[in-house]
Short mmCIF file of C-alpha atoms in Angstrom, two decimals:
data_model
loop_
_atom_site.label_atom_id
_atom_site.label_comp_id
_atom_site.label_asym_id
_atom_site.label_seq_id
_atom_site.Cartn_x
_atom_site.Cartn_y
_atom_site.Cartn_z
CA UNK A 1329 -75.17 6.55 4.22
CA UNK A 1330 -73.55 9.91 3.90
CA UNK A 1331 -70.10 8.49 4.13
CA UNK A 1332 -71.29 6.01 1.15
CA UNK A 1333 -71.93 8.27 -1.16
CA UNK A 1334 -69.32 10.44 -0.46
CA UNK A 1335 -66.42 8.06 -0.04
CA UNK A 1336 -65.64 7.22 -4.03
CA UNK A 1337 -65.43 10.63 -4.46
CA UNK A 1338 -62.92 11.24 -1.46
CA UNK A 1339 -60.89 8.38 -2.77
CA UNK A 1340 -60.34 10.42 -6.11
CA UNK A 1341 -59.68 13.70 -4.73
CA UNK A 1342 -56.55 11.65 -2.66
CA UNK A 1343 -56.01 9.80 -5.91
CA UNK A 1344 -54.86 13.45 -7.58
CA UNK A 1345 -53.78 15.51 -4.69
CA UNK A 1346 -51.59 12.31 -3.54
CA UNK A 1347 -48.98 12.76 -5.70
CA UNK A 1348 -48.68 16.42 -5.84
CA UNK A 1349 -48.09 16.44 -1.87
CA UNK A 1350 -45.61 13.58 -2.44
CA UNK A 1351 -43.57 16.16 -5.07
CA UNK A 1352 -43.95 19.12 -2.58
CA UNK A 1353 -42.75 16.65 0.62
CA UNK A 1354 -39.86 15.65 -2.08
CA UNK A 1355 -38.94 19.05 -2.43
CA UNK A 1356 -38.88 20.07 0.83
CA UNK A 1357 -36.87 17.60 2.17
CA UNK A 1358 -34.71 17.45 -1.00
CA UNK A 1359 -31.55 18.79 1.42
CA UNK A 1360 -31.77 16.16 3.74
CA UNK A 1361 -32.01 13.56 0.94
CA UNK A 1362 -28.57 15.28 -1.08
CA UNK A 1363 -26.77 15.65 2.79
CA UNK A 1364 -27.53 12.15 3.64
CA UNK A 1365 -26.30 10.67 0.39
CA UNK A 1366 -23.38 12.28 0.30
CA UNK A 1367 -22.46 10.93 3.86
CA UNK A 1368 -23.40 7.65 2.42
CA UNK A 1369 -20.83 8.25 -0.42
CA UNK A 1370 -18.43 9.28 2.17
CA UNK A 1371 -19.00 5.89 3.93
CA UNK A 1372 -18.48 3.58 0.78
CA UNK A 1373 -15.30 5.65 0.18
CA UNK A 1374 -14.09 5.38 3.40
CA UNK A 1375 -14.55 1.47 3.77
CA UNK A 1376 -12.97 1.02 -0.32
CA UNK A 1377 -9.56 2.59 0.99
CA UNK A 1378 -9.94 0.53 4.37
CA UNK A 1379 -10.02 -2.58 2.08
CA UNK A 1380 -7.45 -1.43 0.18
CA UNK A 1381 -5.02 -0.65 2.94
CA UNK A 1382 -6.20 -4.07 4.05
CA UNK A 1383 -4.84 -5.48 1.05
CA UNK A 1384 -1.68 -3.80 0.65
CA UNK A 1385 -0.68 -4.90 4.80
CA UNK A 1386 -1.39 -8.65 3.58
CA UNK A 1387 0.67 -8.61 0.83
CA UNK A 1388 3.18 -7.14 3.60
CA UNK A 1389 2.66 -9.56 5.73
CA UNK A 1390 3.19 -12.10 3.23
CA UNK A 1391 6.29 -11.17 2.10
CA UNK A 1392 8.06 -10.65 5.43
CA UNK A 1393 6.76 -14.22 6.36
CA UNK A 1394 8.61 -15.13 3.17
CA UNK A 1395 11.46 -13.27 4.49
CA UNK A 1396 11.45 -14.79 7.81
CA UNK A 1397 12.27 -18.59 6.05
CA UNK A 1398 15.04 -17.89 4.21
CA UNK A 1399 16.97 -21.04 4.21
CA UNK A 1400 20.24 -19.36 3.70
CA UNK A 1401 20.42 -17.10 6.70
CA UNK A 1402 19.94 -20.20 9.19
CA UNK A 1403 21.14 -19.02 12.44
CA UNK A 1404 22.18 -15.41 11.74
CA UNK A 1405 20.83 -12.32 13.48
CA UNK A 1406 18.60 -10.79 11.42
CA UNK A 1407 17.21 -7.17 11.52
CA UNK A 1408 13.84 -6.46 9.16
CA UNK A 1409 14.29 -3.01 7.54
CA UNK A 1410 11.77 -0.99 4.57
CA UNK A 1411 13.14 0.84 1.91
CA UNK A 1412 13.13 4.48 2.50
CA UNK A 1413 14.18 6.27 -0.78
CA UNK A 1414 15.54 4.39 -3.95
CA UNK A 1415 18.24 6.46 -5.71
CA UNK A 1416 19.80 5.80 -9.38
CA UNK A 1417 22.02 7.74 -11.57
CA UNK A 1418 24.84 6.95 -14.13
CA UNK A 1419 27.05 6.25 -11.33
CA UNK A 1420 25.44 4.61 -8.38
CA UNK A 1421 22.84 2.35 -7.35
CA UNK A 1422 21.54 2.72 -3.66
CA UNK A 1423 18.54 2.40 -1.61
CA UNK A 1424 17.80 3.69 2.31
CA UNK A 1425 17.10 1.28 4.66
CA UNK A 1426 14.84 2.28 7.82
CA UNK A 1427 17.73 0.76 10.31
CA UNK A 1428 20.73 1.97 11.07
CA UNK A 1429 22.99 1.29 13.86
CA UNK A 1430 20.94 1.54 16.94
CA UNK A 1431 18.96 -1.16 15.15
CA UNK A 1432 22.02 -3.45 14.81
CA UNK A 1433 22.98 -2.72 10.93
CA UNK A 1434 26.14 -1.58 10.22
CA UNK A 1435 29.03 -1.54 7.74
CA UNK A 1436 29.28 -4.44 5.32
CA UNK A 1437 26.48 -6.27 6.14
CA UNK A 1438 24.88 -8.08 3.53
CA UNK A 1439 21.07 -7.07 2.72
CA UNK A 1440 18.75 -9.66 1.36
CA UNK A 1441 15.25 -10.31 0.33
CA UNK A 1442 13.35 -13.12 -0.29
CA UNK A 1443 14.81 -13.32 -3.69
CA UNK A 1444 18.49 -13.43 -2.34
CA UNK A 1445 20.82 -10.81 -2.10
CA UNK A 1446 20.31 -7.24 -2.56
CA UNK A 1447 23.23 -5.49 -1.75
CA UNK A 1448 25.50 -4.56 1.13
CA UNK A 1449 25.47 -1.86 4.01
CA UNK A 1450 27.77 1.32 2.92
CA UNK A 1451 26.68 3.76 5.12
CA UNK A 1452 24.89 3.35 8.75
CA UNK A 1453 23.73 6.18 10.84
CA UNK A 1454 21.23 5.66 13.74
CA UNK A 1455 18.44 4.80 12.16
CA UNK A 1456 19.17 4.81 8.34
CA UNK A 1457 21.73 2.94 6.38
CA UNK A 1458 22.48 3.32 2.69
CA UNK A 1459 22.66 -0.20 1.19
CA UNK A 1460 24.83 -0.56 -2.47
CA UNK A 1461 23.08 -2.72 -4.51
CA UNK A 1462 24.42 -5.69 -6.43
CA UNK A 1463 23.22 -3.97 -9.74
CA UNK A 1464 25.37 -0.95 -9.01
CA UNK A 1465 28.47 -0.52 -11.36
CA UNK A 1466 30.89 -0.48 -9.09
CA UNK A 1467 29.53 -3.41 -6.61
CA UNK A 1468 31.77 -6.32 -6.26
CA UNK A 1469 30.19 -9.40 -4.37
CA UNK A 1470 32.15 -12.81 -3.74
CA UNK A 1471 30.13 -15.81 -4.33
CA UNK A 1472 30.04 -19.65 -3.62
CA UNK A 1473 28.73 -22.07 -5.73
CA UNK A 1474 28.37 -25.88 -7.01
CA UNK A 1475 30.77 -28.02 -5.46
CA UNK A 1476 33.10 -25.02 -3.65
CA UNK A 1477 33.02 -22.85 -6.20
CA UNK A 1478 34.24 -19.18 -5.54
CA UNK A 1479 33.90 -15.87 -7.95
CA UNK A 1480 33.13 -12.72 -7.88
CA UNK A 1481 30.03 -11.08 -9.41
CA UNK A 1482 30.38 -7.14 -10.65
CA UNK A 1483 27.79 -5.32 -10.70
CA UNK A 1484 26.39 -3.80 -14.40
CA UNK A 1485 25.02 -0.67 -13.71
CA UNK A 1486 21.93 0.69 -14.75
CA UNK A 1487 21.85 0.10 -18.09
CA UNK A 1488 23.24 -3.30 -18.07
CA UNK A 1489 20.29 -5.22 -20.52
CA UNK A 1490 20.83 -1.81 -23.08
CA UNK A 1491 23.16 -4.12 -25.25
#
């Protein structure tokens, strides 16, 4: 009978005290709470670049699959190289390859992308080789075309579309 009478009275007492132990519990454990969600901030960065890097070796992938059915190479040995360093000036147009020699790249050889050709091999060292690209002013390529066609194409340099 004793617990009757006292038990709505009990329930209000929790009622107000309730939330001021929640605030106190809140602020004692407020460090925990900040340390854990700035792991979980950590995390979500962590997996964003992981998708990103995901993205970026698909579009890799795709474009040395593209590489690997180029019509016009057919039966030649072919050697898959990066670009290293891209270097422009008045003068030149070159790029570094990530194959040299020791890779099977040397002298002359032509270097092509899915697009066609890119240039030819200048330079080749052991495991770089400095490639001249079409674009540069003082490239020279010979060309085939239409029904036995042959030509030359000169490079324009740099600033070929100023005018």
């Amino acid at each position: 009978m004793a617990n009757d009478v006292y038990s709505p009275l009990r329930e209000a007492v929790t009622d107000v005290l309730s939330p001021i132990g929640d605030f106190f519990a809140g602020a004692v454990h407020y460090g925990s709470l900040q340390s854990e969600n700035q792991k979980l901030q950590a995390s979500i960065g962590k997996l964003r670049e992981e998708q990103a890097e995901k993205g970026f070796e698909s579009t890799q992938l795709r474009n040395l699959m593209a590489l690997e059915n180029l019509p016009f190479l057919n039966a030649l040995n072919t050697v898959t190289a990066q670009t290293q360093e891209i270097y422009t000036s008045n003068f030149t147009m070159t790029i570094t390859i990530d194959k040299g020699r020791a890779d099977g790249v040397d002298v002359n050889m032509p270097v092509v992308g899915a697009g066609g050709l890119v240039g030819q091999v200048i330079q080749s060292f052991h495991h770089t080789a400095v490639v001249q690209l079409v674009t540069d002013g003082q490239s020279k390529v010979g060309v085939t075309f239409g029904q036995g066609l042959t030509g030359t194409i000169d490079g324009q340099g740099p600033h070929a579309d100023d005018g």
